[in-house]
XYZ file of C-alpha atoms in Angstrom:
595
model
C -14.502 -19.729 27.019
C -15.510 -22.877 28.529
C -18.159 -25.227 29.192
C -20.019 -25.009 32.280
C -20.702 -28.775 32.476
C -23.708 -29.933 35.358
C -24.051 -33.533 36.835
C -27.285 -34.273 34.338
C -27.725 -35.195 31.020
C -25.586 -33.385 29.544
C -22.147 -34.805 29.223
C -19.085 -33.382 30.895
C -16.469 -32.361 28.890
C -13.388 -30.347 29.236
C -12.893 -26.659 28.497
C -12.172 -25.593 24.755
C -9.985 -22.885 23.757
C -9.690 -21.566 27.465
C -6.632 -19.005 28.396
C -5.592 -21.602 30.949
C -4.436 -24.094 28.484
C -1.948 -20.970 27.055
C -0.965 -20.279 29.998
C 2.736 -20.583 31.197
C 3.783 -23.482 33.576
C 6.929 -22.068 34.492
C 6.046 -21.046 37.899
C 5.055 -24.061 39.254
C 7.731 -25.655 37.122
C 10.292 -23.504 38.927
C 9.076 -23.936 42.138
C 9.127 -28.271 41.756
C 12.832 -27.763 40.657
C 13.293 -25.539 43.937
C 11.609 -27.877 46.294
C 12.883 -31.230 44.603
C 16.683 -29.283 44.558
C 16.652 -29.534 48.282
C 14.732 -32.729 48.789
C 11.787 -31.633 50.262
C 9.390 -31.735 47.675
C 6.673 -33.993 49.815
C 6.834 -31.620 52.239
C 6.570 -28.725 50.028
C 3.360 -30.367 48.821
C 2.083 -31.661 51.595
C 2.774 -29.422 54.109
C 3.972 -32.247 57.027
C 7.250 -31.453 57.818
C 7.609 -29.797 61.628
C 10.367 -28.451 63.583
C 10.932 -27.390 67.140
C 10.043 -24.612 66.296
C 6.603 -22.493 67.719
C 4.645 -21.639 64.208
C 5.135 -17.774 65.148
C 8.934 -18.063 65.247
C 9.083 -20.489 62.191
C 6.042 -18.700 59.710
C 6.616 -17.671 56.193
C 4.640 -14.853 55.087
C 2.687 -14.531 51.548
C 0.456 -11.657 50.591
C -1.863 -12.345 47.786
C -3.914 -9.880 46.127
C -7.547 -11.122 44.799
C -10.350 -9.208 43.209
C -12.614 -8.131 45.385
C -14.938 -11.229 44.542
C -13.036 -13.781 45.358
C -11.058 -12.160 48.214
C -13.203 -13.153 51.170
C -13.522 -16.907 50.427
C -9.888 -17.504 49.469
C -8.997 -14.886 53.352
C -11.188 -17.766 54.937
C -8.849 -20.227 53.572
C -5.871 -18.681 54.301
C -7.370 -18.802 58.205
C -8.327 -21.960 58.151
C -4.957 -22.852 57.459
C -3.447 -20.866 59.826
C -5.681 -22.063 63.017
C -4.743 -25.767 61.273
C -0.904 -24.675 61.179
C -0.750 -26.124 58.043
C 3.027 -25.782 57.020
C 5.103 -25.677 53.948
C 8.343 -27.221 54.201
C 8.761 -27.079 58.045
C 7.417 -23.843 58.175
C 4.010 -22.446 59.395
C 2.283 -20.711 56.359
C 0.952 -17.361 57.198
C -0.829 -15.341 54.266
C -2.646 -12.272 54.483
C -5.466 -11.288 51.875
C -5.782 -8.426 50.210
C -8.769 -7.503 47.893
C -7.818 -4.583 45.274
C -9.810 -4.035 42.299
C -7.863 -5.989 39.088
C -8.017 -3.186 37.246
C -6.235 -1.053 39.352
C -3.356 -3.795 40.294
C -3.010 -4.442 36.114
C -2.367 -0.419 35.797
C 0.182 -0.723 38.420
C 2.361 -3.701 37.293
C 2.222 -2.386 33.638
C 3.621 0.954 35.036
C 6.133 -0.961 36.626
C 7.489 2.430 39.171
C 6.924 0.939 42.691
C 8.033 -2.642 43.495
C 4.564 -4.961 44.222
C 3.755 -5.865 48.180
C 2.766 -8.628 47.495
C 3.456 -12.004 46.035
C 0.855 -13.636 44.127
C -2.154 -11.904 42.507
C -5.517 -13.827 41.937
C -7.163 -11.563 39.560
C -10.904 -12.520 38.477
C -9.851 -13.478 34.865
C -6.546 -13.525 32.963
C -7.459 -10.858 30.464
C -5.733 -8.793 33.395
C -2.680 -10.545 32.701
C -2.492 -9.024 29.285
C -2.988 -5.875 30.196
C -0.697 -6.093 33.303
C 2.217 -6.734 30.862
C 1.293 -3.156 29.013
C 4.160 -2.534 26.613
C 6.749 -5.171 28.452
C 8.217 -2.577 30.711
C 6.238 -3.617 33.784
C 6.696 -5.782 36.814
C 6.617 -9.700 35.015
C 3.942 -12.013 35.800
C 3.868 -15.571 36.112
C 0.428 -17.175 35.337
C -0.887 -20.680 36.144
C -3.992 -22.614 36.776
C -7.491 -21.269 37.905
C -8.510 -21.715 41.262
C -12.202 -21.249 40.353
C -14.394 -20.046 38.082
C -17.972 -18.226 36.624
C -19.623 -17.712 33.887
C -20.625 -14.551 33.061
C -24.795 -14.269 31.937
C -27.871 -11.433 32.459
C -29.514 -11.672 35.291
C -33.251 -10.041 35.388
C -36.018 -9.655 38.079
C -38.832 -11.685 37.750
C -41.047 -9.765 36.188
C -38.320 -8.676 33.745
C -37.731 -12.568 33.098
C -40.746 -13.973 32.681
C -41.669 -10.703 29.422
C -38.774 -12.531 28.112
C -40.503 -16.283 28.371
C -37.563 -17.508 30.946
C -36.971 -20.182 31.525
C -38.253 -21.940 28.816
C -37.198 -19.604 25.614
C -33.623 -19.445 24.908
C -31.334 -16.836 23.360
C -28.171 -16.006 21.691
C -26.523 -12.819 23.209
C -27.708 -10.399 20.515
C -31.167 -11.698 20.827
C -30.932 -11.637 24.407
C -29.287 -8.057 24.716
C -32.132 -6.782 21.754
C -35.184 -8.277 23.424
C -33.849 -6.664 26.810
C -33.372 -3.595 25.169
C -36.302 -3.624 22.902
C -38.421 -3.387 26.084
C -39.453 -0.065 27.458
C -39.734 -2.562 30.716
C -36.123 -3.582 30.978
C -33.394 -0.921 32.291
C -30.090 -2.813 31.391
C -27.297 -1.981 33.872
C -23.784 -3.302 33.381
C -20.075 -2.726 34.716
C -17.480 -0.329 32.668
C -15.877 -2.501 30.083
C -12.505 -0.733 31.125
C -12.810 -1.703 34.810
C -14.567 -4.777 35.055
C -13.481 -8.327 33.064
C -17.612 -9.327 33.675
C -18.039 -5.829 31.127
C -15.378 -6.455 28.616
C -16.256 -10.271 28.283
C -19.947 -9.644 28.307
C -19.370 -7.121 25.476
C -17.290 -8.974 23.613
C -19.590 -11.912 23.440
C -22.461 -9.649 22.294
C -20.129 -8.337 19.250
C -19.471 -12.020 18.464
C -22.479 -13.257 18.415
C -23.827 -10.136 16.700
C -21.028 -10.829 14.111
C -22.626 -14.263 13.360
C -26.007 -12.868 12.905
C -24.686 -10.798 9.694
C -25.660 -7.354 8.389
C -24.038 -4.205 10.599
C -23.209 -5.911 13.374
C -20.793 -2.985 14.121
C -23.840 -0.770 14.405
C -25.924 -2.968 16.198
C -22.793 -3.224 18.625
C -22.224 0.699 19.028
C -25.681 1.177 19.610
C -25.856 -1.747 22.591
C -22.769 -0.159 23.740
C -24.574 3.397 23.879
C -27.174 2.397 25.662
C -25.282 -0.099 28.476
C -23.478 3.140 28.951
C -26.168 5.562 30.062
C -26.758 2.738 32.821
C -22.817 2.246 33.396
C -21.622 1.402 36.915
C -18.040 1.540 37.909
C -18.224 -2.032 39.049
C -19.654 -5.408 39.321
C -20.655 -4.469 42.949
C -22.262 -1.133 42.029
C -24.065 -3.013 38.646
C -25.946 -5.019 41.628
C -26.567 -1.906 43.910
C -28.871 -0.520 40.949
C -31.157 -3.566 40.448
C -34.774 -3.028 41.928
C -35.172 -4.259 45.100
C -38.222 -5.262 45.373
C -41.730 -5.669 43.102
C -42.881 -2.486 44.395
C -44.510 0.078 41.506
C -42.582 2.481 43.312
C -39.128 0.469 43.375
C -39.712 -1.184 39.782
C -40.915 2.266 38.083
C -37.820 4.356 39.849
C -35.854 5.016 36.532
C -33.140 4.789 38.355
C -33.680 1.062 38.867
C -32.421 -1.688 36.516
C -34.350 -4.652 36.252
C -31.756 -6.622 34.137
C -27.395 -6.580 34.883
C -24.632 -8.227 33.096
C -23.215 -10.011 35.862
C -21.249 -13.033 36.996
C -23.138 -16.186 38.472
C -21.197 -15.754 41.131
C -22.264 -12.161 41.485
C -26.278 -13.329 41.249
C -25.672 -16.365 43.511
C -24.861 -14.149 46.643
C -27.173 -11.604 45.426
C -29.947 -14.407 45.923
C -28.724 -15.988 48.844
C -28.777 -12.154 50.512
C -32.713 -11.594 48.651
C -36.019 -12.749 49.605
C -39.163 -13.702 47.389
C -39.258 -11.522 44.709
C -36.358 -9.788 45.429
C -34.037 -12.322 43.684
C -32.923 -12.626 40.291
C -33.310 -14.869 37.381
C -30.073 -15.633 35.254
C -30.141 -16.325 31.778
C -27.354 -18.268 30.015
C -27.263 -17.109 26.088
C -27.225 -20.743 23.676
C -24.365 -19.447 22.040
C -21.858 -19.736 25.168
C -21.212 -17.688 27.979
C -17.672 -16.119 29.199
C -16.164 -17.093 32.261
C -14.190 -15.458 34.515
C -11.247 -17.830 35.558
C -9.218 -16.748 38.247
C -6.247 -17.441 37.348
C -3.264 -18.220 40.659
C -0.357 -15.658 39.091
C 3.070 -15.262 40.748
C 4.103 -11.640 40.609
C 7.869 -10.820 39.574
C 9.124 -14.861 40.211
C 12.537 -13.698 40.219
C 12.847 -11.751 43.054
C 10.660 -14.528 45.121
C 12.791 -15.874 48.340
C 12.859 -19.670 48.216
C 10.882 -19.987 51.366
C 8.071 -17.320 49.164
C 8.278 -19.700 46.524
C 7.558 -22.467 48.785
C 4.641 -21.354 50.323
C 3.613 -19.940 47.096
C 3.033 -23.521 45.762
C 1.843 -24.573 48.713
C -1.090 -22.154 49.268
C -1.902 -23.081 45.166
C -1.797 -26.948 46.158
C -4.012 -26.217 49.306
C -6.799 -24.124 47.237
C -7.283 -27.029 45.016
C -7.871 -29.015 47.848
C -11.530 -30.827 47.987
C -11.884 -28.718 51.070
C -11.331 -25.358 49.736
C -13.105 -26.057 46.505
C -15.966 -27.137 48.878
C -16.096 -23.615 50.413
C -15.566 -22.065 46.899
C -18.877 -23.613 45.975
C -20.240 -22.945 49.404
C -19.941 -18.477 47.947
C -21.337 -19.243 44.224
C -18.326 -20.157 43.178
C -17.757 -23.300 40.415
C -14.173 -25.474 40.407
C -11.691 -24.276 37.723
C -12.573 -26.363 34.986
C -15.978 -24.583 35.098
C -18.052 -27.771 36.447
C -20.982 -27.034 38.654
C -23.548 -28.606 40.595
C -27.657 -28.147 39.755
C -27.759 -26.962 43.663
C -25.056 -23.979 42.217
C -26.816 -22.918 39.527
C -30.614 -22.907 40.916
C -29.394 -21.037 43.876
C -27.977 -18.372 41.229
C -31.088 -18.023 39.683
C -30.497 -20.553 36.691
C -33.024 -22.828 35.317
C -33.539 -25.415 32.872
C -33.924 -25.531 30.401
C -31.345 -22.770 30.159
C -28.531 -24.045 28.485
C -25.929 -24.551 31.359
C -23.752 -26.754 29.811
C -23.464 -26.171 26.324
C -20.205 -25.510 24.954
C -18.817 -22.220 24.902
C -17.431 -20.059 21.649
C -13.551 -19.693 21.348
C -12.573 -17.547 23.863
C -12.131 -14.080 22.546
C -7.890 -13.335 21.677
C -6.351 -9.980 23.469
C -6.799 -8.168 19.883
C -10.309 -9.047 20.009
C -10.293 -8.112 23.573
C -8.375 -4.478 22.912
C -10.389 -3.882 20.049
C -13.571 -4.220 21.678
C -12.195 -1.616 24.327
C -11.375 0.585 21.720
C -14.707 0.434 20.220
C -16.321 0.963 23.692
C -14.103 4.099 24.378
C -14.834 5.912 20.916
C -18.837 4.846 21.252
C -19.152 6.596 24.869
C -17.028 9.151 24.087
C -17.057 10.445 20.836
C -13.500 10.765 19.554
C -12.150 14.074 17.760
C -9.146 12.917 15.769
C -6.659 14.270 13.843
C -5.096 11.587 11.344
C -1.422 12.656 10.230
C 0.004 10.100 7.440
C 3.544 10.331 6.315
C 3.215 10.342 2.689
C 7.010 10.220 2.147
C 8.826 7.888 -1.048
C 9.599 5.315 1.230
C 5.888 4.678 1.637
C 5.929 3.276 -1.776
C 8.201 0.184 -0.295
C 6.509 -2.789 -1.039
C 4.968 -4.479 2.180
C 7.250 -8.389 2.300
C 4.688 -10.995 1.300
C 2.002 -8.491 -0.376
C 2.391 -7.206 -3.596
C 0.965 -3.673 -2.118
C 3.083 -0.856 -0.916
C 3.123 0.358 2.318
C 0.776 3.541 1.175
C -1.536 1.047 0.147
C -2.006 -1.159 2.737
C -1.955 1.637 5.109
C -4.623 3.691 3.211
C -7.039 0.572 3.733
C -6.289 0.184 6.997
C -7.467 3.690 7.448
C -10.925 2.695 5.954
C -11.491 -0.017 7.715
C -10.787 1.409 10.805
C -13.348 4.806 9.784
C -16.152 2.239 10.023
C -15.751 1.356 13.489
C -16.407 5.337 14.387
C -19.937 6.806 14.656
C -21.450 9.847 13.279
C -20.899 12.076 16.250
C -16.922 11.126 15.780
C -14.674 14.225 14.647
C -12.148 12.675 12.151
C -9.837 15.071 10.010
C -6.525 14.501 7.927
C -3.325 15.761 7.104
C -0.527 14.255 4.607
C 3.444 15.597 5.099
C 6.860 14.965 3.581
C 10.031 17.490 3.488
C 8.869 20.219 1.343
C 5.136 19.046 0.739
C 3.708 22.451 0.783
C 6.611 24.918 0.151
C 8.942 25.256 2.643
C 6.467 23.409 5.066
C 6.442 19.584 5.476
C 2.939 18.959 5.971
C -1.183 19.851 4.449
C -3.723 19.816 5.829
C -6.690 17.917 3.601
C -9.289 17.310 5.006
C -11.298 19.639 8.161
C -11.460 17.653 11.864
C -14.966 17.423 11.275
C -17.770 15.112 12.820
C -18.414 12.062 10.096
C -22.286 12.930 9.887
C -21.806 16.468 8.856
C -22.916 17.222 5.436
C -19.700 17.920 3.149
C -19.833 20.281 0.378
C -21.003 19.288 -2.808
C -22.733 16.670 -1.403
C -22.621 13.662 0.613
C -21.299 13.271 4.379
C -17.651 14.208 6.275
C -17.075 10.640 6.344
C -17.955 9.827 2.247
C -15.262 12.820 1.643
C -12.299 11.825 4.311
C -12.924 7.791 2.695
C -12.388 9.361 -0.253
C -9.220 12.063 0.607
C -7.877 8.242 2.281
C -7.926 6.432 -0.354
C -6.724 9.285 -2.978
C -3.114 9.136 -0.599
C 0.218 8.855 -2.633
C 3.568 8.780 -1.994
C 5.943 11.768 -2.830
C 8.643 10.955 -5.160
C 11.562 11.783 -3.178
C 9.995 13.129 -0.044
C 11.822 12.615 2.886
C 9.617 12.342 6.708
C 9.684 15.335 8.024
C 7.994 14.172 11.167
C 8.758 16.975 13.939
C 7.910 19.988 12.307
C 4.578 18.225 11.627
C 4.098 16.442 14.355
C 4.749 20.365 16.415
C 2.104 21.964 13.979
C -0.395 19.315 14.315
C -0.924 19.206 17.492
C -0.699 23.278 18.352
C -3.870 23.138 15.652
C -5.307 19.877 17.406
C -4.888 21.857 21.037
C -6.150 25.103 19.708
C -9.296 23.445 18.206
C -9.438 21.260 21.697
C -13.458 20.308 21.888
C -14.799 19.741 25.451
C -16.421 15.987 26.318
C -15.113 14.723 23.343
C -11.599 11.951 23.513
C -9.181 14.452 21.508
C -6.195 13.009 20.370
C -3.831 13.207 17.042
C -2.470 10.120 15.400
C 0.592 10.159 13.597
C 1.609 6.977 11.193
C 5.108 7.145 9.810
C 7.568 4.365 8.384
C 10.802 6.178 9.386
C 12.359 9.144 11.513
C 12.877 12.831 10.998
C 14.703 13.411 7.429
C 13.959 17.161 7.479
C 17.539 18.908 8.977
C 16.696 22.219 8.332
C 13.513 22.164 10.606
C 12.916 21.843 14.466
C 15.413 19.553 16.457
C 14.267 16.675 18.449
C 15.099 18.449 21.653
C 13.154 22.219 20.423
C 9.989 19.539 19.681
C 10.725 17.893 23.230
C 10.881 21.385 25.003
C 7.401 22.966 22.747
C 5.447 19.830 23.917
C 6.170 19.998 27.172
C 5.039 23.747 26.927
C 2.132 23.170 25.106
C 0.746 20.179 27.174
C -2.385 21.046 29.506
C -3.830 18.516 31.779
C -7.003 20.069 31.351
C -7.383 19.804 27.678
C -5.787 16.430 27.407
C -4.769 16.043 23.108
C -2.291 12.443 23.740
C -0.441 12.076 20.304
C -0.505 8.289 19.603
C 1.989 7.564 17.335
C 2.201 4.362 15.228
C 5.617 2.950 13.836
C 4.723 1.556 10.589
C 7.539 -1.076 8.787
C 11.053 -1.969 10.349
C 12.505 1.572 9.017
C 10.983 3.684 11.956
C 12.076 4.190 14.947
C 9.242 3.232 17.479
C 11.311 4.474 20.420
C 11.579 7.814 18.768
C 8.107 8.179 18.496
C 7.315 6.363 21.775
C 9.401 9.224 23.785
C 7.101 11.837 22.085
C 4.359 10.502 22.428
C 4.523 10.220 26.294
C 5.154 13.891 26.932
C 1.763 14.478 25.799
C 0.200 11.293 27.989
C 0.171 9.106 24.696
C 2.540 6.857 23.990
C 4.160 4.649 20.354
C 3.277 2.068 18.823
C 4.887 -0.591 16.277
C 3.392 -2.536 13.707
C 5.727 -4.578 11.242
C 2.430 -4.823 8.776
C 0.217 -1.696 7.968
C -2.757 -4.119 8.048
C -2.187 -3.968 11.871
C -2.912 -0.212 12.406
C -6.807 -0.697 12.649
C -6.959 -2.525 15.857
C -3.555 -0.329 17.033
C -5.772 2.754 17.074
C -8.446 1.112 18.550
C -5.859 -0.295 21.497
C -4.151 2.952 21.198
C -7.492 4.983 22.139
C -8.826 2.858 24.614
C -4.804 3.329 26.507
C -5.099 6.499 26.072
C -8.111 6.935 27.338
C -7.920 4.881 30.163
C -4.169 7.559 30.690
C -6.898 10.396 30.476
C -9.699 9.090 33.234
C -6.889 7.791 35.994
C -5.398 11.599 35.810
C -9.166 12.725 36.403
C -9.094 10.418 39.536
């Protein structure tokens, strides 16, 4: 995601494969063509024109929205400016601060219900973006440049560090994360994946570089994922609150003390410059790249900008950029957008040499990545209890365009792949329906919701028989999709067999709509769901659209009553990392109705 380039022997280069570089110009490109329309595009850069006017009579307003980080530094700005009356075209440029949590603002925009306060959002990386967009139904965002940047590493206490031969021996993640965790020493602490970008990045790094390694990296994964959660903290700030505080037997020995934390540098830098002797932390910087989180300067719903918002907008962008503000940036821990740093930076962070500070990053992780590694988190802290329902009607037989497998085919390994990323404590069970499958019912039920490490009869484990029951699937020869009669039965028996602490949910695949005329109308399933629903024994259906036959808005609508919601893939190879997006939405549905 970047390399975090130093003025020493290494050589600078630019960023590879960052999000910035996909990133969509056409904010600023829209506001150039605004300010250039009405010939004031000097000013609107540089902020000189005045008027007769007092600054209070002539401001414009802008409310930006920063994670929490990042909020304080960029506020100081914004004063600065103001005491300065710096001005964009003619007008004194007023902008409040705001710091809300990015996880929170992305839920909001992707709900889209309430029109945004604010104006521009300066989230602490643009995997936010991503999710802000949800399923395209939200408020639009407008992404461009990074204002800063930092990379994200594992900071340690001394004591912690120097077991681990810092600063001279370097690591790749995995090693790093297993010789942390192979220690009885080293309490591990880090942010929830689902709530902090530092998290998600810093797991998704460890699954790479586990990946590279070879052999079950998915295990190794799950079980680093496990154990990260027993130590979970809501967020990066709370991740810092748990570190020891001192080298105290008392403080270092409390088990409720970490002595390691997946944070940013940022993060460890004002941890440090807050810390005295021993109190402040080490940072290591894994060989095999670091994430970074990037800041990205994001216009929030462009089109309903004011020209004199749009303006100021690009003005307030131009003036962080500034050598001044990028001065103060650094002054909080905080490196320039293109991820270059000075030595003073990183030694006040904790970093050392010969830590690797500026080798080159690995690609930056892609949202599937990203959403799969979410999904995998979700199911490994809380074991999942799923009911699998797959439409086993003649159309699944349709060949899938540029494979020479039918849909039932493709779909049946998807299935299997997707059973590995699930642990032994996961309850997995499987039905089958068509018009007519089992008399005058359209669905069977073959195989028990069962955990996967549960011995099976006549041998070998839940899991070995449901791989099995997967991959025995076949269409029926003329079966129609009789999809609400089953979809109404499988979840009354996925409600009535609701386990407590566990992510219950059904999952329906289907490649068309309801066929079945003499069963349950869409309105009668509409009205029993509604019924049936119970906020405190949350079952979401997630419902996947398989081929261009079904009717994703069909199954979205049902979905949703029971707080799940549809999902379309034009290739059953797609539905793995669908019901791992799927259950980490869901989830995510599931824990904001708790709060």
């Amino acid at each position: 995601m970047g390399r975090h380039s130093l003025p020493d022997s290494h050589a600078a280069e630019g960023r590879r494969g960052h999000p910035s570089t996909r990133r969509r110009t056409v904010a600023i490109a829209t506001l150039l063509v605004l300010a250039v329309a009405t010939g004031t595009a000097v000013a609107a850069k540089g902020g000189l024109l005045s008027f007769s006017e007092s600054c209070e009579d002539s401001a414009v307003r802008l409310s930006v929205v920063a994670s929490p980080d990042i909020a304080p530094v960029v506020r100081s700005i914004a004063e600065q400016a103001r005491a300065d009356e710096v001005k964009a075209d003619g007008h004194c440029l007023v902008v409040e601060v705001l710091a809300r949590d990015a996880h929170k603002v992305a839920e909001a925009l992707a709900a889209g219900d309430t029109e945004p306060d604010f104006q521009v959002w300066l989230p602490d990386s643009d995997l936010w973006l991503e999710r802000a967009k949800g399923l395209g139904e939200g408020i639009p965002v407008s992404p461009s440049d990074s204002v800063a940047s930092s990379p994200v590493a594992l900071a340690m206490v001394p004591s912690a560090s120097r077991a681990l031969g810092w600063p001279r021996k370097t690591y790749t993640w995995a090693e790093l994360v297993a010789g942390a965790l192979g220690s009885d020493r080293v309490r591990l602490g880090a942010a929830d994946p689902a709530r902090s970008a530092t998290g998600l990045l810093a797991l998704a790094g460890i699954g790479a570089s586990s990946a590279r390694q070879g052999g079950d990296s998915d295990t190794r994964v799950a079980q680093t994922a496990k154990v990260l959660a027993e130590r979970m903290s809501d967020g990066d700030t709370q991740v810092l609150e748990t570190l020891a505080r001192s080298t105290s037997g008392a403080e270092e020995g409390n088990p409720k003390r970490n002595q390691a934390a997946l944070i940013s540098e940022q993060t460890a830098f004002t941890h440090n410059a807050e810390a005295t002797g021993a109190g402040k932390l080490d940072l290591f910087y894994p060989e095999d790249g670091t994430p970074l989180l990037d800041y990205p300067y994001t216009l929030v719903n462009e089109a309903r900008l004011s020209t004199a918002e749009s303006r100021a907008a690009l003005r307030f962008m131009n003036l962080l950029g500034d050598r001044d503000a990028q001065a103060t940036f650094a002054e909080h821990g905080f490196r320039a957008g293109d991820s270059s740093a000075e030595d003073s930076l990183v030694a006040a962070a904790g970093g050392r040499k010969p830590q690797p500070y500026a080798e080159p990053a690995v690609e930056a992780p892609s949202d599937e990545e990203l959403q799969e590694t979410l999904g995998m988190w979700t199911i490994t802290v809380q074991s999942a209890r799923l009911t699998t329902v797959v439409d086993a009607s003649g159309s699944m037989a349709t060949l899938v365009p540029g494979r020479n497998q039918s849909r039932m085919n493709v779909t049946k390994e998807s299935l299997i792949q997707a059973l590995d990323q699930f642990t032994p404590d996961d309850e997995i069970g499987l039905w089958r329906f068509a018009t007519t499958l089992d008399g005058e019912k359209d669905y069977r039920r073959l195989m028990e919701t069962k955990r996967l490490g549960d011995p099976a009869a006549g041998g070998g484990t839940h899991r070995e028989k449901l791989t099995a029951a997967f991959a025995a699937l076949q269409p029926v020869p003329g079966g129609a999709t009789g999809l609400y009669d089953t979809t109404l039965a499988s979840y009354k028996e996925a409600r009535s067999t609701y386990v407590k602490g566990k992510f219950n949910a059904l999952v329906i695949l289907t490649d068309g709509s309801n066929q079945d005329t003499d069963g349950i109308s869409r309105s009668g399933l509409v009205t029993e769901l509604k019924k049936l629903v119970d906020p405190e024994r949350p079952v979401p259906v997630i419902a996947i659209a398989v081929g261009p036959d079904a009717d994703r808005d069909e199954v979205a609508e049902i979905a949703r009553i029971t707080g799940g919601d549809g999902y379309e893939v034009s290739d059953p190879a797609e539905i793995q990392a669908v019901i791992l997006q799927a259950i980490m939405a869901a989830g995510q549905n599931g824990r904001a109705a708790e709060e």
